[in-house]
Short mmCIF file of N, CA and C in Angstrom, two decimals:
data_model
loop_
_atom_site.label_atom_id
_atom_site.label_comp_id
_atom_site.label_asym_id
_atom_site.label_seq_id
_atom_site.Cartn_x
_atom_site.Cartn_y
_atom_site.Cartn_z
N UNK A 3 66.07 -0.11 18.84
CA UNK A 3 65.38 1.13 18.58
C UNK A 3 64.74 1.64 19.87
N UNK A 4 65.00 2.89 20.19
CA UNK A 4 64.50 3.47 21.43
C UNK A 4 63.02 3.85 21.29
N UNK A 5 62.25 3.56 22.34
CA UNK A 5 60.83 3.90 22.36
C UNK A 5 60.63 5.33 22.83
N UNK A 6 59.57 5.99 22.36
CA UNK A 6 59.27 7.33 22.86
C UNK A 6 58.79 7.26 24.31
N UNK A 7 58.84 8.38 25.00
CA UNK A 7 58.35 8.43 26.38
C UNK A 7 56.83 8.40 26.37
N UNK A 8 56.25 8.18 27.54
CA UNK A 8 54.80 8.16 27.66
C UNK A 8 54.17 9.49 27.28
N UNK A 9 54.77 10.60 27.71
CA UNK A 9 54.20 11.92 27.40
C UNK A 9 54.31 12.23 25.90
N UNK A 10 55.36 11.79 25.24
CA UNK A 10 55.47 11.97 23.78
C UNK A 10 54.44 11.12 23.05
N UNK A 11 54.23 9.92 23.54
CA UNK A 11 53.32 8.97 22.91
C UNK A 11 51.87 9.44 22.97
N UNK A 12 51.49 10.13 24.03
CA UNK A 12 50.10 10.57 24.19
C UNK A 12 49.64 11.47 23.04
N UNK A 13 50.55 12.15 22.38
CA UNK A 13 50.19 13.05 21.28
C UNK A 13 50.17 12.35 19.92
N UNK A 14 50.48 11.08 19.90
CA UNK A 14 50.48 10.29 18.66
C UNK A 14 49.13 9.59 18.49
N UNK A 15 48.72 9.37 17.22
CA UNK A 15 47.50 8.57 17.01
C UNK A 15 47.79 7.10 17.34
N UNK A 16 46.76 6.39 17.73
CA UNK A 16 46.90 4.96 18.05
C UNK A 16 47.43 4.21 16.83
N UNK A 17 47.08 4.66 15.62
CA UNK A 17 47.53 4.01 14.38
C UNK A 17 49.04 4.11 14.17
N UNK A 18 49.73 4.96 14.92
CA UNK A 18 51.19 5.07 14.82
C UNK A 18 51.88 3.85 15.44
N UNK A 19 51.11 2.98 16.09
CA UNK A 19 51.64 1.79 16.73
C UNK A 19 50.89 0.57 16.18
N UNK A 20 51.16 0.21 14.92
CA UNK A 20 50.41 -0.88 14.28
C UNK A 20 50.57 -2.21 15.03
N UNK A 21 49.43 -2.84 15.25
CA UNK A 21 49.31 -4.14 15.92
C UNK A 21 49.71 -4.12 17.39
N UNK A 22 49.86 -2.96 18.00
CA UNK A 22 50.14 -2.87 19.44
C UNK A 22 48.82 -2.99 20.20
N UNK A 23 48.93 -3.24 21.50
CA UNK A 23 47.77 -3.36 22.38
C UNK A 23 47.76 -2.19 23.36
N UNK A 24 46.58 -1.66 23.62
CA UNK A 24 46.38 -0.64 24.64
C UNK A 24 45.76 -1.34 25.84
N UNK A 25 46.49 -1.38 26.96
CA UNK A 25 46.01 -2.04 28.18
C UNK A 25 45.63 -0.95 29.18
N UNK A 26 44.35 -0.95 29.56
CA UNK A 26 43.80 0.07 30.45
C UNK A 26 43.19 -0.59 31.67
N UNK A 27 43.47 -0.02 32.84
CA UNK A 27 42.86 -0.48 34.09
C UNK A 27 41.88 0.58 34.55
N UNK A 28 40.67 0.17 34.88
CA UNK A 28 39.63 1.09 35.36
C UNK A 28 40.03 1.68 36.71
N UNK A 29 39.89 2.99 36.86
CA UNK A 29 40.28 3.63 38.12
C UNK A 29 39.27 3.39 39.23
N UNK A 30 38.07 2.96 38.90
CA UNK A 30 37.04 2.74 39.90
C UNK A 30 37.00 1.30 40.40
N UNK A 31 36.94 0.33 39.48
CA UNK A 31 36.79 -1.07 39.90
C UNK A 31 38.05 -1.91 39.67
N UNK A 32 39.02 -1.39 38.92
CA UNK A 32 40.26 -2.10 38.70
C UNK A 32 40.24 -3.13 37.58
N UNK A 33 39.12 -3.24 36.85
CA UNK A 33 39.02 -4.21 35.78
C UNK A 33 39.95 -3.83 34.62
N UNK A 34 40.54 -4.84 34.01
CA UNK A 34 41.50 -4.67 32.93
C UNK A 34 40.79 -4.78 31.59
N UNK A 35 41.15 -3.89 30.65
CA UNK A 35 40.63 -3.93 29.29
C UNK A 35 41.81 -3.83 28.34
N UNK A 36 41.84 -4.71 27.32
CA UNK A 36 42.92 -4.71 26.34
C UNK A 36 42.32 -4.53 24.96
N UNK A 37 42.84 -3.53 24.21
CA UNK A 37 42.32 -3.21 22.89
C UNK A 37 43.47 -3.31 21.89
N UNK A 38 43.26 -4.03 20.81
CA UNK A 38 44.26 -4.15 19.76
C UNK A 38 44.08 -3.01 18.77
N UNK A 39 45.16 -2.39 18.36
CA UNK A 39 45.10 -1.25 17.43
C UNK A 39 44.41 -1.63 16.13
N UNK A 40 44.64 -2.84 15.64
CA UNK A 40 44.07 -3.26 14.36
C UNK A 40 42.54 -3.32 14.40
N UNK A 41 41.95 -3.51 15.58
CA UNK A 41 40.49 -3.65 15.69
C UNK A 41 39.79 -2.40 16.22
N UNK A 42 40.54 -1.36 16.52
CA UNK A 42 39.96 -0.13 17.08
C UNK A 42 39.40 0.75 15.97
N UNK A 43 38.13 1.08 16.07
CA UNK A 43 37.49 1.95 15.06
C UNK A 43 38.02 3.38 15.17
N UNK A 44 38.51 3.77 16.33
CA UNK A 44 38.98 5.13 16.59
C UNK A 44 40.49 5.22 16.60
N UNK A 45 41.15 4.44 15.79
CA UNK A 45 42.61 4.36 15.78
C UNK A 45 43.30 5.62 15.28
N UNK A 46 42.58 6.51 14.60
CA UNK A 46 43.19 7.76 14.12
C UNK A 46 43.18 8.87 15.16
N UNK A 47 42.52 8.66 16.30
CA UNK A 47 42.54 9.63 17.40
C UNK A 47 43.86 9.51 18.17
N UNK A 48 44.27 10.61 18.81
CA UNK A 48 45.48 10.53 19.62
C UNK A 48 45.20 9.71 20.87
N UNK A 49 46.24 9.14 21.42
CA UNK A 49 46.08 8.36 22.65
C UNK A 49 45.57 9.23 23.79
N UNK A 50 45.94 10.49 23.81
CA UNK A 50 45.43 11.43 24.82
C UNK A 50 43.90 11.57 24.71
N UNK A 51 43.39 11.70 23.48
CA UNK A 51 41.95 11.80 23.27
C UNK A 51 41.23 10.51 23.68
N UNK A 52 41.82 9.39 23.32
CA UNK A 52 41.21 8.09 23.65
C UNK A 52 41.10 7.92 25.16
N UNK A 53 42.18 8.19 25.89
CA UNK A 53 42.16 8.01 27.34
C UNK A 53 41.23 9.00 28.02
N UNK A 54 41.09 10.20 27.50
CA UNK A 54 40.20 11.19 28.08
C UNK A 54 38.73 10.79 27.93
N UNK A 55 38.39 10.09 26.87
CA UNK A 55 37.00 9.72 26.60
C UNK A 55 36.64 8.32 27.05
N UNK A 56 37.63 7.50 27.35
CA UNK A 56 37.41 6.10 27.69
C UNK A 56 36.64 5.96 29.01
N UNK A 57 35.60 5.14 29.00
CA UNK A 57 34.82 4.82 30.19
C UNK A 57 34.62 3.31 30.25
N UNK A 58 34.64 2.75 31.45
CA UNK A 58 34.40 1.32 31.63
C UNK A 58 32.89 1.08 31.57
N UNK A 59 32.46 0.18 30.70
CA UNK A 59 31.02 -0.10 30.53
C UNK A 59 30.36 -0.59 31.80
N UNK A 60 31.07 -1.36 32.61
CA UNK A 60 30.48 -1.95 33.80
C UNK A 60 30.17 -0.97 34.91
N UNK A 61 31.09 -0.02 35.17
CA UNK A 61 30.90 0.86 36.33
C UNK A 61 30.99 2.35 35.98
N UNK A 62 31.36 2.67 34.75
CA UNK A 62 31.48 4.07 34.36
C UNK A 62 32.78 4.73 34.76
N UNK A 63 33.73 3.94 35.28
CA UNK A 63 35.01 4.48 35.72
C UNK A 63 35.87 4.98 34.56
N UNK A 64 36.82 5.82 34.89
CA UNK A 64 37.74 6.39 33.91
C UNK A 64 38.95 5.50 33.72
N UNK A 65 39.73 5.79 32.69
CA UNK A 65 40.97 5.06 32.46
C UNK A 65 41.97 5.45 33.54
N UNK A 66 42.39 4.49 34.33
CA UNK A 66 43.40 4.73 35.37
C UNK A 66 44.77 4.50 34.79
N UNK A 67 45.36 3.36 35.07
CA UNK A 67 46.67 2.99 34.51
C UNK A 67 46.49 2.63 33.04
N UNK A 68 47.40 3.10 32.18
CA UNK A 68 47.32 2.81 30.75
C UNK A 68 48.72 2.55 30.21
N UNK A 69 48.84 1.51 29.39
CA UNK A 69 50.11 1.12 28.80
C UNK A 69 49.90 0.69 27.35
N UNK A 70 50.91 0.89 26.53
CA UNK A 70 50.95 0.33 25.18
C UNK A 70 51.90 -0.86 25.21
N UNK A 71 51.47 -1.98 24.65
CA UNK A 71 52.29 -3.20 24.62
C UNK A 71 52.46 -3.66 23.18
N UNK A 72 53.66 -4.09 22.83
CA UNK A 72 53.92 -4.54 21.46
C UNK A 72 53.40 -5.95 21.19
N UNK A 73 53.00 -6.66 22.21
CA UNK A 73 52.47 -8.01 22.05
C UNK A 73 51.85 -8.50 23.35
N UNK A 74 51.27 -9.67 23.29
CA UNK A 74 50.69 -10.28 24.49
C UNK A 74 51.82 -10.94 25.28
N UNK A 75 51.96 -10.58 26.54
CA UNK A 75 53.10 -11.02 27.35
C UNK A 75 53.22 -12.54 27.45
N UNK A 76 52.13 -13.24 27.59
CA UNK A 76 52.19 -14.70 27.76
C UNK A 76 52.28 -15.44 26.42
N UNK A 77 51.88 -14.80 25.33
CA UNK A 77 51.81 -15.49 24.05
C UNK A 77 52.88 -15.08 23.04
N UNK A 78 53.62 -14.03 23.30
CA UNK A 78 54.59 -13.53 22.34
C UNK A 78 55.91 -14.28 22.44
N UNK A 79 56.47 -14.64 21.29
CA UNK A 79 57.77 -15.31 21.28
C UNK A 79 58.92 -14.31 21.36
N UNK A 80 58.64 -13.05 21.05
CA UNK A 80 59.64 -11.98 21.14
C UNK A 80 59.41 -11.19 22.42
N UNK A 81 60.43 -10.48 22.87
CA UNK A 81 60.25 -9.65 24.07
C UNK A 81 59.16 -8.59 23.83
N UNK A 82 58.33 -8.40 24.82
CA UNK A 82 57.24 -7.42 24.72
C UNK A 82 57.79 -6.05 25.12
N UNK A 83 57.58 -5.08 24.24
CA UNK A 83 58.00 -3.70 24.53
C UNK A 83 56.83 -2.99 25.15
N UNK A 84 57.10 -2.10 26.09
CA UNK A 84 56.03 -1.44 26.85
C UNK A 84 56.31 0.06 26.96
N UNK A 85 55.24 0.84 26.76
CA UNK A 85 55.29 2.29 26.99
C UNK A 85 54.20 2.61 28.01
N UNK A 86 54.59 3.12 29.17
CA UNK A 86 53.62 3.48 30.21
C UNK A 86 53.09 4.88 29.89
N UNK A 87 51.78 4.96 29.67
CA UNK A 87 51.14 6.23 29.35
C UNK A 87 50.65 6.95 30.60
N UNK A 88 50.16 6.16 31.55
CA UNK A 88 49.60 6.69 32.78
C UNK A 88 49.85 5.71 33.90
N UNK A 89 50.36 6.18 35.04
CA UNK A 89 50.60 5.32 36.19
C UNK A 89 49.35 5.12 37.00
#
């Protein structure tokens, strides 16, 4: 099954990707944050809205690089599918 492009995905709600992970790198300090769709209180917002409002608690930086992952790369027994939202 073919995955949507990053620009198509940005207009979808996070809930459209059940049990996927949103991996975000802070543009200021480079710290990595991983959020599971199942635990996100704001899962009905579009990914574009989430990335626009996301701030790193430690330094206040914005979401730099952002990707959706179908599983944890080191722990998944199946191949991890990836959609790059932001480079």
